[in-house]
Structures are given as structure tokens and as C-alpha cells.
Amino acid sequence: MLYPKANEFRQVMDLSGFFDFKLDPEKRGEKENWQKGTEGCRVISVPASWNEQFLDTKNYLGFAWYFKRFYPPLSWKEGRVWLRIGAANYYAKVWVNGEFVGEHEGGYLPFQFEISDKIRFGEENLLSIEVENELSPTRVPPGNIPPEEEPRPLRFYPDVNFDFFPYGGIHRPVYLFSTPKSYIEDITVMTSIEGGKGIVECVVVKRGEDVQEGRVHLEGKGTKIDQKIKFEGNTAKTKLTVEKAILWSPENPYLYELSVEISSSKGTVDKYCLPVGIRTIEVKGKKLYLNGKPIFLKGFGKHEDFPVLGKGLCLPLMVKDYSLMKWIGANSFRTSHYPYSEEMMDLADRQGFLVIDEIPAVGLFFGRGVERRLALCKQYISELIARDKNHPSVIIWSIANEPHSTKPQAKAFFKELYEHAKSLDPSRPVTLVSMLGLKEEALEFLDLICLNRYYGWYTDSGQLDIACQRLEKELEEIFRVHKKPIILSEFGAGSIAGMHADPPEMFSEEYQAELIRRYCELIESKPYMVGEHVWCFADFKTAQAPHRVILNRKGVFTRTREPKLAAHILRKIWRKKENG
Ligand code: ADA
């Protein structure tokens, strides 16, 4: 799914900003035709969650309506007009001028509809979007699971089966964009390396019978390649060879520019440009290789989370987070526990971060409704790979976080998801982030192992020596059995910023820093360990529960991005090479 970009053939109008907003707790809106407009609205900002923009929406998880009036440029009349929503959590229905255009389930991936036949040129148009964020056991991620289905000692309010706040709303930009009648629908880029040469394979999909050919152009330092393409049906394939290719890596995130044009008998009719990073990623033996060299992932699990914004896209915050990750010496992060924004992925390409890209399959259980949850996970894998397949920064797909794989059908469930991901993208390793260790039967077929461990926090609390002994024993055991590279994808401790104790005690900054230091020391001593992702980058909002002090406080930065002692310790560890 191509991100909307303007050029001489395409235009983009960002509808983000102030929308009219109205809660619909009785779900009366559709019956009362709110899609044609309604009274009694307030102003809300998009993109952002609704929960922290007002006092009466904090824990609101029901239906809500967004309205925006707009004028499409007359010049768009000749082409096609599209509406694209970057993400709306959890379920969205869309109308233009009161006419239904489509709906989408899932809170973290974009969806778009052609609205050419609904748009009225030369007059004001009305966009109406109904968003609802109800929790349900048959949704992914699940909530409101009956206790008998999923016994848990401590339940959250709202009753989520995951450890972050269930923010609702339109969290990413709303774009109106135009394409020509005949247009480029999709571009897939696969890169490889053959004897120092970069190989860039492109597959172009177009729409429009009048188009039979086109061209691709790849430009970069010392490279300018131009190649004709011919369509068979709606698809054209080509392969470019880049002499002395500059490979993409965290040290040198070099991006070429690929330009694709399609033409009819009257000449070029559409064009789309995208950055291309030439790199390879593969698992071999006990190592993870980038461009044929072993790599080690240093970084974090994160969240899209900030006061007032909730999960809303915030570019200054994104720039800040990347600058702090550079400062601390990280080269990687996981999009825990859902796909992050396209803008975040673009910056990962440009700044050279290695990303584990995760679908919103967190808190999965294997009781009633498992078929529906499987179908949703497959949908999310398809949508995520369609969106992020061309990012060199994305090196691994994660098909779940900490599933409660305690039932026999869990292995088949994940085998089906693993094969689905591989069928869509054979070029990247696929993993699942497990808390069960050897009891996770899916470890048998995953390409590499991601494990979350909290010895010294939830177990062996306050006893770091025992914690590290347990961790070492378990890592050795898992590698002995599976002989696959392992990433410790979560480890850490909570700390209240400003709270100190010596000797270190739980919730003090010193304890958090010392646990992280001890874990990193152990992880880096094992040749089969290929990554350490601290949980987590910054404190973040969770639902309410006795074990959460308003926030999950395992961040090495506070929620407003002030460094705790652990941040300074990590900087010493991760930048020790530079610091000598
Ligand atoms: C799990 C989970 C995280 C967070 C963490 C914690 O590993 O994946 O989302 O809940 O535990 O802080 O306990």
C-alpha cells in the first residue's frame, strides 16, 4: 500500500487538524443518520487519542463520530480521488456526503477507499468517520475476557488482556489524495547482493488498460540506471544491477531513490518515487547476518505513548526518541506491541535502525473465539507486510507478543501465521516473542527466538545473583535444544524517577540500572545471543491495576523523556567502543 505522495501526476491534501467530534454511547448515530451530519459536537484534534483530550473521555471505549468539511480541488476531477486513514483504533466506518465508502477492523494499520463517485466538485463535502474501541475476547488484541476463560490474578480496568492503555481514536493522518485514472497501485522491492553488486528486484502493479509499459529509474552515489518495463496483465517485473553498491546499514543507512513511471500511447501517465536501501538479512547457524556480517541488536521495546496525545502521531516526539536512541547507543527497536506509524518506519530507514515489526497480537489466548483471532492475525500480517515490505530497516516480522500458548492448538495457530508471513515475504526472518521459553512449541519452526524474561523482578525479586544464574541456565538450555540465535526481547525493572536506594532496592533507579547492567553483561557473553532489547524505552500509560503506579515504570526514560540512571548506564555499555 503506497504512502500518499504528491508529484506532477498526484496530489495530496492532509485533512488532519480540528474535526467535529461527538460521543455515541448509545450507538444511535447510524440509525439517526449522523453520517449526514449532526448537532452537539465538540472540537477534537486529529491525529490523537480522544482519551486525554477531555475529562469525560478518559476511559471511554464506545462509539464516537468525527466530522470534517472539505473542498476537493477542481483539478482532481480528471483522475481518481482516494481517502486514506493512517490508523483508527479499533473499528472504523467511513461515509462521504452521507454515502458509505467502507470500514476497517484493526487499530494500527492504514486503510483507504476510492471515493471518486462520492465526491462533489465545486461544493463543500462532508467526511464522517465512526470509530469504536470496545474490548472483546474475539478482537486482537483481546479484552473483556471472562475470568473463567483466562484466569488472571490481577485484572486491569479497563479490562484489557495487555499491559498498555487501550487508547481510542484516529491516531494517524487522514489524507485525501488523487491519482490519474490509470495509476501505479503497488511497488515491491527486494534487494540482494551478488559479488559486491547490489541487486534490486522490482515488481510494479498498475491499473488501467491503456498502460502497457513504463520505466524504472534508480539513482544514487555513482549510480544512474534507467530500464524499460513491460506489463503482462497488470504486473511488470524487472531486476537492476548496481555496480559498487553502497549497502544500507546502521553505520551507513544509505538510500537510493527508485522512480517508477507508467505510460500509455500518449506518454507518461503516473509516477511514484520511493527510497531503496540495498541490504540482506538472514539467520545462519547461531548468528543474525546483515549484509553477510553478524549483527547484534541493542535497543528497546517501545510504545506509541505520550501525555495528552495518547497514541497519536507526534513528529517532534519521534525526532526526540530517535535522537535519544542515538545518544544512548541503540541500533534497534521492536514495534511492541503493534505496528508503529509509517513516519516512524521512514525515519528508521533514514537513521539506520534495525526494526522488529510486530502485529497487534498481544495477550492472545486459545479459548473461545480462537478462529476469529486467527483470521484477524492473518489480516494484520497481510496488511503489515503490504505496508512495510519496502523498508530496509524492517529486518524481522514478529507474529505475536507473549501469547498464552497453554493450549495444544497454539502450535498450529502460530505455524499457520508463520507460513502466511513467509508466503508474503520469504526475504525476512519471522519470530514470535515468547514468555514461555521451552514450553513454547512454536520455537521449533521460528527462524530465531525472542524471549522476554524478568528474573529479579517478578520472580527472585530483589535477588540479582539468583536472577542471573536462572537466566544463564535457561538461555543455555534453550540454545542447546533449538540451536537458533536468541534475542532477549524484554528484560528490565521498574523505577520511580528520583527514587534512590543503596544498596539498590526494587523501584529505585539504582536497582533498575544494576539489573540491566547485569543482564547485558550476561547476554553479551553468549555467542548465540544476537540482541538485547531493554523493556522499555520510556514509562508509558497502562490501564489501572494494583501493580501499575498510573504508568508502567520500566522505562529507562520517564514518560516525558527525562533519562533515569539506567539510561546513563546503558549509554556506557552500548557506547563503550567509542568511549574506549
Ligand atoms: C511483558 C509484556 C510487556 C510488559 C512487560 C512488563 O513482557 O510484553 O508489554 O507488560 O511484560 O512490564 O511486565
Coordinates of C-alpha atoms and ligand atoms in Angstrom, one line a residue:
M1 CA 0.0 0.0 0.0
L2 CA 1.9 3.1 -1.2
Y3 CA 2.1 6.1 1.2
P4 CA 0.4 9.2 -0.4
K5 CA 3.0 11.4 -2.1
A6 CA 2.5 14.4 -4.3
N7 CA 4.2 14.8 -7.6
E8 CA 3.4 16.1 -11.1
F9 CA 0.7 13.4 -11.5
R10 CA -0.6 13.1 -7.9
Q11 CA -1.8 15.5 -5.3
V12 CA -2.3 15.1 -1.5
M13 CA -4.5 17.1 0.9
D14 CA -3.9 16.4 4.6
L15 CA -7.3 16.7 6.4
S16 CA -5.7 16.3 9.8
G17 CA -6.3 19.1 12.3
F18 CA -9.6 20.0 14.0
F19 CA -12.6 17.7 13.5
D20 CA -16.1 18.0 14.9
F21 CA -16.4 15.2 17.5
K22 CA -19.4 13.5 19.3
L23 CA -19.6 10.6 21.6
D24 CA -22.2 8.0 20.8
P25 CA -22.5 5.8 23.9
E26 CA -26.0 4.6 23.0
K27 CA -24.8 3.6 19.4
R28 CA -27.6 5.8 17.9
G29 CA -25.5 7.5 15.3
E30 CA -26.1 5.3 12.3
K31 CA -29.8 4.9 13.0
E32 CA -30.2 8.7 13.4
N33 CA -28.1 9.3 10.2
W34 CA -25.3 11.2 11.9
Q35 CA -23.3 10.3 8.8
K36 CA -25.2 13.2 7.1
G37 CA -24.0 15.5 9.9
T38 CA -25.3 16.1 13.5
E39 CA -25.6 18.8 16.2
G40 CA -23.9 18.9 19.6
C41 CA -20.3 18.3 18.5
R42 CA -17.1 19.5 20.2
V43 CA -13.7 20.1 18.6
I44 CA -11.1 17.4 18.7
S45 CA -7.6 17.2 17.3
V46 CA -6.6 14.5 14.8
P47 CA -4.2 12.6 14.9
A48 CA -4.5 11.9 18.7
S49 CA -6.4 9.6 21.0
W50 CA -9.7 11.0 22.4
N51 CA -9.0 9.7 25.9
E52 CA -6.7 12.5 27.2
Q53 CA -8.1 15.5 25.2
F54 CA -11.1 15.8 27.5
L55 CA -12.0 15.0 31.1
D56 CA -15.1 12.9 30.2
T57 CA -13.4 10.5 27.7
K58 CA -10.6 9.1 29.8
N59 CA -11.9 5.6 30.0
Y60 CA -14.4 5.9 27.1
L61 CA -14.3 2.8 24.9
G62 CA -17.5 3.1 23.0
F63 CA -18.6 4.6 19.7
A64 CA -17.6 8.1 18.7
W65 CA -18.0 10.2 15.5
Y66 CA -15.6 12.5 13.6
F67 CA -16.8 15.1 11.0
K68 CA -14.7 17.2 8.6
R69 CA -16.0 19.5 5.8
F70 CA -13.7 20.0 2.9
Y71 CA -13.5 21.1 -0.8
P72 CA -11.7 18.9 -3.3
P73 CA -9.7 20.9 -5.8
L74 CA -11.5 21.1 -9.2
S75 CA -8.3 19.9 -10.9
W76 CA -8.8 16.5 -9.3
K77 CA -11.9 15.9 -11.4
E78 CA -9.9 14.2 -14.2
G79 CA -8.4 11.5 -12.0
R80 CA -9.3 9.3 -9.1
V81 CA -9.9 10.6 -5.6
W82 CA -9.0 8.5 -2.5
L83 CA -9.4 8.8 1.2
R84 CA -6.8 7.2 3.5
I85 CA -6.7 6.9 7.3
G86 CA -3.3 6.0 8.8
A87 CA -4.9 4.2 11.8
A88 CA -8.1 4.3 13.8
N89 CA -8.4 2.2 16.9
Y90 CA -10.3 -0.1 16.9
Y91 CA -13.0 -0.3 14.3
A92 CA -13.8 2.5 11.7
K93 CA -16.7 3.1 9.3
V94 CA -16.5 5.9 6.7
W95 CA -19.0 8.0 4.8
V96 CA -18.6 10.8 2.3
N97 CA -21.6 13.1 1.9
G98 CA -23.6 10.6 3.8
E99 CA -22.8 7.7 1.5
F100 CA -21.0 4.7 3.0
V101 CA -17.5 4.2 1.5
G102 CA -16.1 1.4 3.6
E103 CA -15.0 0.0 7.0
H104 CA -11.9 -1.4 8.7
E105 CA -11.1 -3.6 11.7
G106 CA -7.8 -3.2 13.5
G107 CA -6.3 -0.2 15.2
Y108 CA -2.8 0.1 13.9
L109 CA -2.7 -0.2 10.1
P110 CA -3.8 2.1 7.3
F111 CA -6.8 1.7 5.1
Q112 CA -8.0 3.6 2.1
F113 CA -11.1 3.8 -0.2
E114 CA -11.6 5.3 -3.7
I115 CA -14.3 8.0 -3.3
S116 CA -14.3 9.3 -6.9
D117 CA -18.1 8.6 -7.3
K118 CA -19.0 10.1 -3.9
I119 CA -17.1 13.4 -4.1
R120 CA -18.9 16.6 -5.2
F121 CA -16.6 19.1 -7.0
G122 CA -17.3 22.8 -6.7
E123 CA -19.1 22.4 -3.3
E124 CA -18.4 21.6 0.3
N125 CA -18.2 17.9 1.1
L126 CA -18.7 16.1 4.4
L127 CA -16.4 13.3 5.7
S128 CA -18.0 11.3 8.6
I129 CA -16.0 8.6 10.4
E130 CA -17.4 6.4 13.2
V131 CA -14.7 4.9 15.4
E132 CA -15.4 2.4 18.2
N133 CA -13.0 0.9 20.6
E134 CA -15.0 -1.7 22.5
L135 CA -13.0 -4.5 24.2
S136 CA -13.9 -8.0 23.1
P137 CA -12.4 -11.6 23.5
T138 CA -12.8 -12.0 19.8
R139 CA -10.8 -9.0 18.9
V140 CA -7.0 -8.7 18.5
P141 CA -5.7 -7.5 20.9
P142 CA -8.4 -9.1 23.1
G143 CA -10.1 -7.6 26.2
N144 CA -13.1 -8.3 28.5
I145 CA -12.2 -12.0 28.6
P146 CA -14.5 -13.8 31.0
P147 CA -12.3 -14.8 34.1
E148 CA -13.2 -18.4 33.7
E149 CA -11.6 -18.3 30.1
E150 CA -8.5 -16.5 31.1
P151 CA -7.8 -16.6 34.9
R152 CA -5.5 -13.8 35.9
P153 CA -4.7 -12.8 39.4
L154 CA -4.7 -9.1 38.7
R155 CA -7.2 -7.7 36.3
F156 CA -6.8 -4.2 34.7
Y157 CA -9.5 -1.5 34.4
P158 CA -10.4 -1.2 31.5
D159 CA -10.3 -5.0 31.3
V160 CA -7.5 -5.4 28.7
N161 CA -5.5 -8.6 28.3
F162 CA -2.4 -6.5 27.7
D163 CA -0.2 -4.0 29.5
F164 CA -0.8 -0.7 27.8
F165 CA -3.8 1.7 27.8
P166 CA -6.5 1.0 25.2
Y167 CA -6.5 4.4 23.6
G168 CA -9.3 5.1 21.1
G169 CA -9.5 7.5 18.2
I170 CA -7.9 8.4 14.9
H171 CA -4.2 8.1 15.7
R172 CA -2.5 8.9 12.4
P173 CA -3.1 11.3 9.5
V174 CA -6.3 11.5 7.4
Y175 CA -5.3 12.1 3.7
L176 CA -7.3 12.9 0.6
F177 CA -5.2 12.2 -2.4
S178 CA -5.6 12.0 -6.2
T179 CA -4.1 9.6 -8.7
P180 CA -4.5 9.6 -12.5
K181 CA -7.3 7.3 -13.9
S182 CA -4.6 4.8 -14.9
Y183 CA -2.2 4.6 -11.9
I184 CA 0.6 2.7 -10.1
E185 CA -1.2 0.6 -7.5
D186 CA 1.8 -1.1 -5.8
I187 CA 5.6 -1.5 -5.9
T188 CA 7.6 -4.3 -4.3
V189 CA 11.3 -4.0 -3.9
M190 CA 13.6 -6.9 -2.9
T191 CA 17.3 -6.4 -2.6
S192 CA 20.2 -8.8 -2.6
I193 CA 24.0 -8.8 -3.0
E194 CA 25.9 -10.7 -5.6
G195 CA 29.7 -10.3 -5.6
G196 CA 29.8 -6.8 -4.4
K197 CA 27.0 -5.8 -6.8
G198 CA 23.6 -4.7 -5.4
I199 CA 20.6 -6.4 -7.0
V200 CA 17.3 -4.6 -6.9
E201 CA 14.3 -6.6 -8.0
C202 CA 11.1 -4.6 -8.6
V203 CA 7.5 -5.7 -9.1
V204 CA 5.2 -3.0 -10.3
V205 CA 1.4 -3.4 -10.3
K206 CA -0.7 -0.9 -12.3
R207 CA -4.4 -0.3 -13.0
G208 CA -5.6 0.9 -16.4
E209 CA -5.9 -1.0 -19.7
D210 CA -4.3 1.8 -21.7
V211 CA -0.9 1.2 -19.9
Q212 CA 1.3 -1.5 -21.3
E213 CA 4.8 -0.2 -20.5
G214 CA 6.8 2.1 -18.3
R215 CA 10.3 2.6 -16.9
V216 CA 12.2 2.4 -13.6
H217 CA 15.0 4.7 -12.7
L218 CA 17.4 4.1 -9.8
E219 CA 19.7 6.9 -8.7
G220 CA 22.3 7.3 -6.0
K221 CA 26.0 8.0 -5.5
G222 CA 27.8 6.9 -8.7
T223 CA 24.7 5.2 -10.0
K224 CA 22.1 6.2 -12.5
I225 CA 20.2 3.2 -14.0
D226 CA 17.2 3.5 -16.4
Q227 CA 15.3 0.5 -17.5
K228 CA 12.1 0.0 -19.6
I229 CA 9.4 -2.3 -18.2
K230 CA 6.7 -4.2 -20.0
F231 CA 3.4 -5.2 -18.3
E232 CA 2.0 -8.7 -18.5
G233 CA -1.6 -8.0 -17.4
N234 CA -1.3 -5.5 -14.6
T235 CA 2.2 -6.6 -13.4
A236 CA 5.7 -5.8 -14.6
K237 CA 8.9 -7.2 -13.1
T238 CA 12.5 -6.1 -13.5
K239 CA 15.9 -6.5 -12.0
L240 CA 18.5 -3.8 -11.7
T241 CA 22.2 -4.4 -11.0
V242 CA 24.1 -1.7 -9.1
E243 CA 27.9 -1.8 -9.5
K244 CA 29.8 -1.0 -6.3
A245 CA 26.6 -0.8 -4.4
I246 CA 26.6 1.3 -1.2
L247 CA 24.9 -1.1 1.2
W248 CA 22.3 0.0 3.8
S249 CA 23.4 -0.5 7.4
P250 CA 23.0 1.3 10.8
E251 CA 26.5 2.7 10.3
N252 CA 25.7 4.0 6.9
P253 CA 21.9 4.0 6.2
Y254 CA 22.4 4.9 2.5
L255 CA 19.2 5.2 0.5
Y256 CA 19.0 5.2 -3.3
E257 CA 15.9 6.7 -5.0
L258 CA 13.8 4.5 -7.1
S259 CA 11.4 6.2 -9.5
V260 CA 8.7 4.2 -11.4
E261 CA 6.8 5.7 -14.3
I262 CA 4.0 4.1 -16.3
S263 CA 2.9 5.2 -19.8
S264 CA 0.2 4.9 -22.4
S265 CA 0.4 5.8 -26.1
K266 CA 0.0 9.4 -25.0
G267 CA 3.1 9.3 -22.8
T268 CA 3.8 9.1 -19.1
V269 CA 0.5 8.9 -17.1
D270 CA 1.7 8.2 -13.5
K271 CA 4.9 8.2 -11.4
Y272 CA 5.8 7.2 -7.9
C273 CA 9.2 7.5 -6.1
L274 CA 10.5 5.7 -3.0
P275 CA 13.8 5.2 -1.2
V276 CA 15.6 1.9 -1.6
G277 CA 18.2 0.5 0.9
I278 CA 20.3 -2.3 -0.6
R279 CA 20.8 -4.9 2.2
T280 CA 20.3 -8.5 3.1
I281 CA 19.2 -10.1 6.3
E282 CA 19.5 -13.8 7.2
V283 CA 19.8 -16.3 10.0
K284 CA 22.6 -18.7 9.7
G285 CA 23.6 -21.1 12.5
K286 CA 23.6 -19.2 15.7
K287 CA 24.0 -15.7 14.2
L288 CA 21.9 -13.0 12.5
Y289 CA 23.7 -11.6 9.5
L290 CA 23.2 -8.1 7.9
N291 CA 24.9 -7.9 4.5
G292 CA 26.8 -11.1 5.3
K293 CA 28.2 -9.8 8.6
P294 CA 27.0 -10.8 12.1
I295 CA 25.0 -8.1 13.9
F296 CA 23.9 -7.6 17.5
L297 CA 20.7 -5.7 18.2
K298 CA 21.0 -3.1 21.0
G299 CA 17.8 -1.3 21.8
F300 CA 14.3 -1.3 23.3
G301 CA 10.7 -2.3 23.3
K302 CA 8.8 0.9 23.0
H303 CA 5.2 2.3 22.9
E304 CA 3.5 5.0 21.0
D305 CA 2.5 6.9 24.0
F306 CA 2.7 10.5 25.4
P307 CA 0.6 12.7 27.7
V308 CA -2.5 14.2 26.1
L309 CA -1.6 12.7 22.7
G310 CA -2.2 9.1 23.9
K311 CA -1.1 7.1 20.9
G312 CA -1.4 10.0 18.4
L313 CA 1.3 10.6 15.9
C314 CA 3.7 13.3 17.0
L315 CA 6.7 14.1 14.7
P316 CA 8.7 16.2 17.3
L317 CA 8.4 13.3 19.8
M318 CA 9.5 10.9 17.1
V319 CA 12.6 13.0 16.3
K320 CA 13.3 13.2 20.1
D321 CA 13.0 9.5 20.5
Y322 CA 15.4 8.8 17.7
S323 CA 17.9 11.3 19.0
L324 CA 17.7 9.7 22.5
M325 CA 18.2 6.3 20.9
K326 CA 21.3 7.6 19.1
W327 CA 22.5 9.3 22.3
I328 CA 22.2 6.0 24.2
G329 CA 23.9 4.0 21.5
A330 CA 20.9 1.9 20.4
N331 CA 20.7 0.5 16.9
S332 CA 17.3 -1.3 17.1
F333 CA 13.8 -1.4 18.5
R334 CA 10.7 -3.6 18.3
T335 CA 7.4 -2.1 17.4
S336 CA 5.9 -3.5 20.6
H337 CA 3.0 -4.4 20.6
Y338 CA 1.6 -3.2 17.3
P339 CA 2.8 -1.6 14.0
Y340 CA 4.0 1.9 14.5
S341 CA 3.4 4.8 12.2
E342 CA 4.7 4.9 8.6
E343 CA 6.5 8.1 9.5
M344 CA 8.4 6.2 12.3
M345 CA 9.4 3.5 9.8
D346 CA 10.6 6.1 7.3
L347 CA 12.9 7.6 9.9
A348 CA 14.2 4.1 10.8
D349 CA 15.3 3.8 7.2
R350 CA 16.9 7.2 7.2
Q351 CA 18.6 6.9 10.6
G352 CA 19.7 3.3 10.3
F353 CA 17.7 1.4 12.9
L354 CA 17.0 -2.3 12.8
V355 CA 13.3 -3.0 13.4
I356 CA 11.4 -6.0 14.7
D357 CA 8.0 -5.2 13.2
E358 CA 5.1 -6.7 15.3
I359 CA 1.4 -7.2 14.5
P360 CA -1.0 -6.2 17.4
A361 CA -1.2 -9.9 18.5
V362 CA -0.6 -9.3 22.2
G363 CA -2.5 -11.1 25.0
L364 CA -3.6 -13.9 22.7
F365 CA -5.4 -16.8 24.4
F366 CA -6.6 -20.1 23.0
G367 CA -10.1 -20.4 24.3
R368 CA -13.5 -19.5 22.7
G369 CA -13.2 -17.3 19.5
V370 CA -9.7 -18.6 18.5
E371 CA -10.7 -18.9 14.8
R372 CA -11.7 -15.3 14.7
R373 CA -8.5 -14.2 16.4
L374 CA -6.5 -16.3 13.9
A375 CA -8.3 -14.7 10.9
L376 CA -7.5 -11.2 12.4
C377 CA -3.9 -12.1 12.9
K378 CA -3.6 -13.2 9.3
Q379 CA -5.3 -10.0 8.1
Y380 CA -2.8 -7.9 10.2
I381 CA 0.2 -9.8 8.8
S382 CA -1.0 -9.2 5.3
E383 CA -1.7 -5.5 5.9
L384 CA 1.6 -5.0 7.8
I385 CA 3.8 -6.7 5.1
A386 CA 1.9 -4.8 2.4
R387 CA 2.7 -1.6 4.2
D388 CA 6.3 -2.1 5.4
K389 CA 7.8 -4.6 2.9
N390 CA 10.0 -2.0 1.2
H391 CA 11.7 -0.6 4.4
P392 CA 15.3 -1.8 4.7
S393 CA 15.1 -1.0 8.4
V394 CA 12.5 -3.8 8.9
I395 CA 14.6 -7.0 9.4
I396 CA 12.3 -9.3 11.3
W397 CA 8.5 -9.9 11.4
S398 CA 7.0 -10.7 14.9
I399 CA 3.7 -12.6 14.7
A400 CA 2.8 -12.2 18.4
N401 CA 3.9 -11.0 21.8
E402 CA 3.7 -13.3 24.8
P403 CA 0.8 -15.4 23.7
H404 CA -0.7 -17.5 26.4
S405 CA 0.2 -20.7 24.4
T406 CA -1.0 -23.0 27.1
K407 CA -3.4 -25.0 24.9
P408 CA -2.3 -27.6 22.3
Q409 CA -3.8 -25.7 19.4
A410 CA -1.3 -22.8 19.9
K411 CA 1.4 -24.5 17.9
A412 CA -0.8 -25.0 14.8
F413 CA -2.1 -21.4 15.2
F414 CA 1.4 -20.0 15.0
K415 CA 2.6 -22.4 12.3
E416 CA -0.3 -21.0 10.1
L417 CA 0.7 -17.4 10.9
Y418 CA 4.4 -18.2 10.3
E419 CA 3.7 -19.8 6.9
H420 CA 1.4 -16.9 6.0
A421 CA 4.1 -14.4 6.7
K422 CA 6.7 -16.4 4.8
S423 CA 4.4 -16.8 1.8
L424 CA 4.1 -13.0 1.6
D425 CA 7.7 -12.2 2.3
P426 CA 10.3 -15.0 2.0
S427 CA 13.1 -12.5 2.5
R428 CA 12.9 -11.8 6.2
P429 CA 13.1 -14.0 9.3
V430 CA 9.9 -14.5 11.2
T431 CA 9.7 -14.8 15.0
L432 CA 7.3 -14.7 17.9
V433 CA 8.1 -13.0 21.2
S434 CA 7.7 -15.7 23.9
M435 CA 7.4 -15.7 27.7
L436 CA 7.0 -19.4 27.9
G437 CA 10.6 -20.4 26.8
L438 CA 10.9 -24.1 26.1
K439 CA 7.2 -24.6 26.7
E440 CA 6.5 -22.5 23.6
E441 CA 6.3 -25.3 21.0
A442 CA 6.4 -22.7 18.1
L443 CA 10.1 -22.3 18.8
E444 CA 10.6 -25.4 16.7
F445 CA 9.8 -23.6 13.4
L446 CA 10.5 -19.9 14.1
D447 CA 13.6 -18.6 12.3
L448 CA 15.0 -17.2 15.5
I449 CA 14.0 -16.9 19.2
C450 CA 12.8 -13.9 21.0
L451 CA 12.4 -14.3 24.8
N452 CA 11.0 -12.0 27.5
R453 CA 12.5 -12.6 31.0
Y454 CA 12.1 -10.7 34.3
Y455 CA 14.1 -12.8 36.8
G456 CA 15.0 -10.4 39.6
W457 CA 11.7 -8.5 39.2
Y458 CA 8.6 -10.7 39.0
T459 CA 10.5 -13.7 40.3
D460 CA 13.6 -13.8 42.6
S461 CA 12.6 -10.2 43.4
G462 CA 15.5 -8.2 44.6
Q463 CA 18.0 -11.1 44.2
L464 CA 20.1 -10.3 41.2
D465 CA 22.6 -13.1 41.7
I466 CA 20.0 -15.8 41.6
A467 CA 18.2 -14.0 38.8
C468 CA 21.3 -14.0 36.6
Q469 CA 22.0 -17.7 37.4
R470 CA 18.5 -18.7 36.4
L471 CA 18.7 -16.6 33.2
E472 CA 22.0 -18.1 32.2
K473 CA 20.8 -21.7 32.8
E474 CA 17.7 -21.1 30.8
L475 CA 19.4 -19.5 27.8
E476 CA 21.9 -22.3 27.7
E477 CA 19.1 -24.8 27.8
I478 CA 17.0 -23.1 25.0
F479 CA 20.1 -22.9 22.8
R480 CA 21.0 -26.5 23.4
V481 CA 17.5 -27.6 22.4
H482 CA 16.9 -25.3 19.4
K483 CA 20.4 -24.3 18.2
K484 CA 18.9 -20.9 17.0
P485 CA 20.0 -17.4 17.6
I486 CA 18.2 -15.8 20.6
I487 CA 17.3 -12.2 21.3
L488 CA 16.4 -11.3 24.8
S489 CA 13.5 -9.1 23.6
E490 CA 12.4 -7.8 27.0
F491 CA 14.2 -7.5 30.3
G492 CA 14.2 -4.7 32.9
A493 CA 12.8 -3.4 36.1
G494 CA 10.5 -0.6 37.3
S495 CA 11.9 2.5 38.8
I496 CA 10.2 5.6 40.1
A497 CA 12.3 8.5 38.7
G498 CA 14.1 10.2 41.6
M499 CA 13.8 7.3 44.0
H500 CA 17.2 6.0 45.2
A501 CA 18.4 3.3 47.4
D502 CA 21.9 2.0 48.3
P503 CA 22.3 -0.9 48.3
P504 CA 19.9 -1.0 45.3
E505 CA 16.3 -1.9 46.1
M506 CA 13.4 -2.6 43.7
F507 CA 11.8 0.6 42.3
S508 CA 15.0 2.6 42.9
E509 CA 16.8 3.9 39.9
E510 CA 19.9 2.0 41.2
Y511 CA 18.2 -1.4 41.1
Q512 CA 16.8 -0.9 37.6
A513 CA 20.3 0.2 36.4
E514 CA 22.1 -2.7 38.1
L515 CA 19.6 -5.3 36.8
I516 CA 20.0 -4.0 33.3
R517 CA 23.8 -3.9 33.6
R518 CA 24.0 -7.5 34.9
Y519 CA 21.7 -8.8 32.2
C520 CA 23.6 -7.0 29.4
E521 CA 26.9 -8.4 30.8
L522 CA 25.4 -11.9 30.7
I523 CA 23.8 -11.6 27.3
E524 CA 26.9 -10.3 25.6
S525 CA 28.9 -13.2 27.0
K526 CA 26.9 -15.7 24.9
P527 CA 27.8 -16.2 21.2
Y528 CA 24.3 -17.3 20.3
M529 CA 22.7 -14.1 21.8
V530 CA 22.1 -11.7 18.9
G531 CA 20.3 -9.0 20.6
E532 CA 19.3 -7.3 23.9
H533 CA 16.1 -5.1 23.9
V534 CA 15.5 -3.5 27.3
W535 CA 11.9 -3.1 28.4
C536 CA 11.4 -0.4 27.9
F537 CA 12.4 2.9 26.3
A538 CA 10.1 5.2 28.3
D539 CA 7.5 4.9 31.1
F540 CA 4.0 4.6 29.5
K541 CA 0.3 4.7 30.3
T542 CA -1.4 1.4 31.2
A543 CA -4.9 0.6 32.3
Q544 CA -5.4 0.7 36.1
A545 CA -4.2 -2.2 38.2
P546 CA -2.7 -2.7 41.7
H547 CA 0.7 -3.4 40.1
R548 CA 0.8 -0.2 38.0
V549 CA 1.6 3.2 39.5
I550 CA -0.5 5.1 36.9
L551 CA 2.2 4.1 34.4
N552 CA 4.3 1.1 33.7
R553 CA 7.6 2.5 35.1
K554 CA 10.1 0.2 33.4
G555 CA 11.3 3.0 31.1
V556 CA 14.9 4.0 31.2
F557 CA 13.4 7.4 30.3
T558 CA 10.4 9.0 32.1
R559 CA 7.2 9.3 30.1
T560 CA 8.3 12.9 29.2
R561 CA 11.7 11.5 28.1
E562 CA 14.0 12.5 31.0
P563 CA 16.8 10.0 31.5
K564 CA 16.9 7.8 34.6
L565 CA 20.2 6.4 36.0
A566 CA 19.6 3.3 33.8
A567 CA 19.9 5.4 30.7
H568 CA 23.3 6.6 31.6
I569 CA 24.5 3.1 32.5
L570 CA 23.2 1.8 29.1
R571 CA 24.9 4.6 27.3
K572 CA 28.2 3.5 28.9
I573 CA 27.5 -0.2 27.9
W574 CA 26.3 0.5 24.4
R575 CA 28.9 3.1 23.5
K576 CA 31.8 1.5 25.3
K577 CA 33.6 1.0 21.9
E578 CA 33.5 4.8 21.2
N579 CA 34.3 5.6 24.8
G580 CA 37.3 3.2 24.7
Ligands
ADA1 C1 5.6 -8.3 29.3 C2 4.9 -7.5 28.1 C3 5.2 -6.0 28.2 C4 5.1 -5.5 29.6 C5 6.1 -6.2 30.5 C6 6.0 -5.7 31.9 O1 6.8 -8.7 28.9 O2 5.3 -8.0 26.9 O3 4.2 -5.4 27.4 O4 3.8 -5.8 30.1 O5 5.8 -7.6 30.5 O6 6.3 -4.6 32.1 O7 5.7 -6.6 32.8

